[in-house]
Amino acid sequence: MLDEKVVVLSGCIKTSRGPWTVHRATKDGRIVTKFRYPSDRERQTNQQRERRRRAVAKKIFEGLRKHGNYKLPKHADSNDLLKALCEEAGWHVEEDGTICRMVNLFFHTYNLINLNCLGNSSSLHIFVLE
């Protein structure tokens, strides 16, 4: 047996020659499934458009890695970019997509020191949760 290579394309570049399935909603809310039979020229222009889109995204991510000091993976997508922007803005993004505000401990410690140094005999402690 010879080892056969299987080519799998990801994204919306289709290798099959069959019809495209289109799901549309009617006015009364039902979903209707129809088939489209695109021409070879339409398939070719779609492939070119998708390749151009991917090339532009690749250049954007390379520029952000190089000039913007973003820590993006080698094969980054828009989700990785959004995560890096959130981290820069002070939001922590977990693996499941949940975000929470990062607390700046230095800022809160500085405020607590200022409140303790007001000159009052009793010290005032305020804890801020964000």
mmCIF file of C-alpha atoms in Angstrom:
data_model
loop_
_atom_site.group_PDB
_atom_site.id
_atom_site.type_symbol
_atom_site.label_atom_id
_atom_site.label_comp_id
_atom_site.label_asym_id
_atom_site.label_seq_id
_atom_site.Cartn_x
_atom_site.Cartn_y
_atom_site.Cartn_z
ATOM 1 C CA MET A 1 0.000 0.000 0.000
ATOM 2 C CA LEU A 2 1.179 3.445 -0.830
ATOM 3 C CA ASP A 3 0.739 6.301 1.583
ATOM 4 C CA GLU A 4 -1.867 8.596 0.123
ATOM 5 C CA LYS A 5 -1.914 12.245 1.097
ATOM 6 C CA VAL A 6 -5.289 13.643 1.917
ATOM 7 C CA VAL A 7 -5.692 17.345 1.164
ATOM 8 C CA VAL A 8 -8.144 19.070 3.457
ATOM 9 C CA LEU A 9 -8.809 22.755 2.942
ATOM 10 C CA SER A 10 -10.191 24.735 5.837
ATOM 11 C CA GLY A 11 -12.432 27.717 5.563
ATOM 12 C CA CYS A 12 -14.878 28.400 2.806
ATOM 13 C CA ILE A 13 -12.784 27.207 -0.144
ATOM 14 C CA LYS A 14 -14.717 24.226 -1.425
ATOM 15 C CA THR A 15 -13.100 21.448 -3.406
ATOM 16 C CA SER A 16 -16.284 19.631 -4.302
ATOM 17 C CA ARG A 17 -17.991 20.234 -7.618
ATOM 18 C CA GLY A 18 -21.503 19.680 -6.299
ATOM 19 C CA PRO A 19 -24.183 22.217 -5.462
ATOM 20 C CA TRP A 20 -24.018 24.619 -2.549
ATOM 21 C CA THR A 21 -26.671 24.273 0.128
ATOM 22 C CA VAL A 22 -28.456 27.532 0.964
ATOM 23 C CA HIS A 23 -30.743 27.869 3.994
ATOM 24 C CA ARG A 24 -33.155 30.804 3.918
ATOM 25 C CA ALA A 25 -35.881 31.928 6.296
ATOM 26 C CA THR A 26 -39.316 32.660 4.844
ATOM 27 C CA LYS A 27 -41.632 35.437 6.027
ATOM 28 C CA ASP A 28 -43.486 33.088 8.342
ATOM 29 C CA GLY A 29 -40.228 31.916 9.991
ATOM 30 C CA ARG A 30 -39.750 28.548 8.321
ATOM 31 C CA ILE A 31 -36.328 27.545 7.012
ATOM 32 C CA VAL A 32 -36.186 26.550 3.344
ATOM 33 C CA THR A 33 -33.228 24.626 1.933
ATOM 34 C CA LYS A 34 -32.330 25.170 -1.708
ATOM 35 C CA PHE A 35 -29.390 24.187 -3.865
ATOM 36 C CA ARG A 36 -27.226 26.555 -5.897
ATOM 37 C CA TYR A 37 -25.145 25.462 -8.831
ATOM 38 C CA PRO A 38 -22.365 28.070 -9.165
ATOM 39 C CA SER A 39 -20.413 28.393 -12.357
ATOM 40 C CA ASP A 40 -16.714 27.625 -12.562
ATOM 41 C CA ARG A 41 -15.973 31.340 -12.824
ATOM 42 C CA GLU A 42 -17.910 32.084 -9.619
ATOM 43 C CA ARG A 43 -16.036 29.333 -7.774
ATOM 44 C CA GLN A 44 -12.736 30.714 -9.016
ATOM 45 C CA THR A 45 -13.515 34.292 -7.950
ATOM 46 C CA ASN A 46 -14.607 33.055 -4.517
ATOM 47 C CA GLN A 47 -11.329 31.192 -4.111
ATOM 48 C CA GLN A 48 -9.333 34.265 -5.151
ATOM 49 C CA ARG A 49 -11.304 36.488 -2.764
ATOM 50 C CA GLU A 50 -10.729 34.094 0.120
ATOM 51 C CA ARG A 51 -6.995 33.856 -0.629
ATOM 52 C CA ARG A 52 -6.743 37.661 -0.749
ATOM 53 C CA ARG A 53 -8.637 37.958 2.563
ATOM 54 C CA ARG A 54 -6.294 35.476 4.217
ATOM 55 C CA ALA A 55 -3.209 37.236 2.830
ATOM 56 C CA VAL A 56 -4.372 40.599 4.168
ATOM 57 C CA ALA A 57 -5.136 39.102 7.589
ATOM 58 C CA LYS A 58 -1.690 37.466 7.630
ATOM 59 C CA LYS A 59 0.008 40.812 6.913
ATOM 60 C CA ILE A 60 -2.022 42.546 9.634
ATOM 61 C CA PHE A 61 -1.112 39.918 12.233
ATOM 62 C CA GLU A 62 2.572 39.998 11.220
ATOM 63 C CA GLY A 63 2.613 43.787 11.570
ATOM 64 C CA LEU A 64 0.989 43.648 15.005
ATOM 65 C CA ARG A 65 3.504 41.028 16.133
ATOM 66 C CA LYS A 66 6.453 43.005 14.803
ATOM 67 C CA HIS A 67 5.516 46.638 15.491
ATOM 68 C CA GLY A 68 2.728 46.428 18.066
ATOM 69 C CA ASN A 69 4.457 44.005 20.448
ATOM 70 C CA TYR A 70 1.404 41.740 20.561
ATOM 71 C CA LYS A 71 2.001 38.171 21.632
ATOM 72 C CA LEU A 72 0.018 36.388 18.942
ATOM 73 C CA PRO A 73 0.440 32.739 17.946
ATOM 74 C CA LYS A 74 1.947 31.887 14.578
ATOM 75 C CA HIS A 75 -1.414 31.020 13.013
ATOM 76 C CA ALA A 76 -3.442 33.755 14.698
ATOM 77 C CA ASP A 77 -7.057 34.519 13.928
ATOM 78 C CA SER A 78 -9.356 37.370 14.882
ATOM 79 C CA ASN A 79 -10.170 35.733 18.226
ATOM 80 C CA ASP A 80 -6.488 35.796 19.219
ATOM 81 C CA LEU A 81 -6.290 39.451 18.202
ATOM 82 C CA LEU A 82 -9.377 40.340 20.248
ATOM 83 C CA LYS A 83 -7.919 38.509 23.253
ATOM 84 C CA ALA A 84 -4.639 40.455 22.961
ATOM 85 C CA LEU A 85 -6.534 43.764 22.687
ATOM 86 C CA CYS A 86 -8.622 42.910 25.751
ATOM 87 C CA GLU A 87 -5.492 42.054 27.736
ATOM 88 C CA GLU A 88 -3.958 45.406 26.726
ATOM 89 C CA ALA A 89 -7.102 47.273 27.792
ATOM 90 C CA GLY A 90 -7.042 45.651 31.236
ATOM 91 C CA TRP A 91 -9.465 42.776 30.778
ATOM 92 C CA HIS A 92 -8.530 39.153 31.441
ATOM 93 C CA VAL A 93 -9.894 36.634 28.919
ATOM 94 C CA GLU A 94 -10.264 33.024 30.001
ATOM 95 C CA GLU A 95 -10.122 30.007 27.685
ATOM 96 C CA ASP A 96 -13.906 29.723 27.423
ATOM 97 C CA GLY A 97 -14.254 33.383 26.421
ATOM 98 C CA THR A 98 -15.334 34.728 29.802
ATOM 99 C CA ILE A 99 -13.861 38.144 30.522
ATOM 100 C CA CYS A 100 -13.285 39.897 33.825
ATOM 101 C CA ARG A 101 -11.707 43.192 34.735
ATOM 102 C CA MET A 102 -8.124 42.949 35.985
ATOM 103 C CA VAL A 103 -7.580 44.732 39.297
ATOM 104 C CA ASN A 104 -4.529 46.942 39.532
ATOM 105 C CA LEU A 105 -3.179 46.060 42.991
ATOM 106 C CA PHE A 106 -0.636 48.903 42.995
ATOM 107 C CA PHE A 107 -3.391 51.494 42.486
ATOM 108 C CA HIS A 108 -5.535 50.087 45.297
ATOM 109 C CA THR A 109 -2.549 49.768 47.657
ATOM 110 C CA TYR A 110 -1.621 53.388 46.929
ATOM 111 C CA ASN A 111 -5.171 54.521 47.769
ATOM 112 C CA LEU A 112 -5.147 52.529 51.017
ATOM 113 C CA ILE A 113 -1.837 54.130 52.065
ATOM 114 C CA ASN A 114 -3.217 57.626 51.370
ATOM 115 C CA LEU A 115 -6.375 56.900 53.374
ATOM 116 C CA ASN A 116 -4.291 55.592 56.295
ATOM 117 C CA CYS A 117 -2.132 58.740 56.296
ATOM 118 C CA LEU A 118 -4.990 61.241 56.614
ATOM 119 C CA GLY A 119 -4.001 62.042 60.184
ATOM 120 C CA ASN A 120 -7.014 60.464 61.830
ATOM 121 C CA SER A 121 -6.360 58.488 64.978
ATOM 122 C CA SER A 122 -8.376 55.567 63.650
ATOM 123 C CA SER A 123 -7.158 53.997 60.474
ATOM 124 C CA LEU A 124 -9.701 53.605 57.696
ATOM 125 C CA HIS A 125 -9.485 50.537 55.484
ATOM 126 C CA ILE A 126 -11.499 50.407 52.271
ATOM 127 C CA PHE A 127 -11.407 47.399 49.992
ATOM 128 C CA VAL A 128 -12.538 47.976 46.436
ATOM 129 C CA LEU A 129 -13.789 45.052 44.362
ATOM 130 C CA GLU A 130 -14.212 45.586 40.669
#
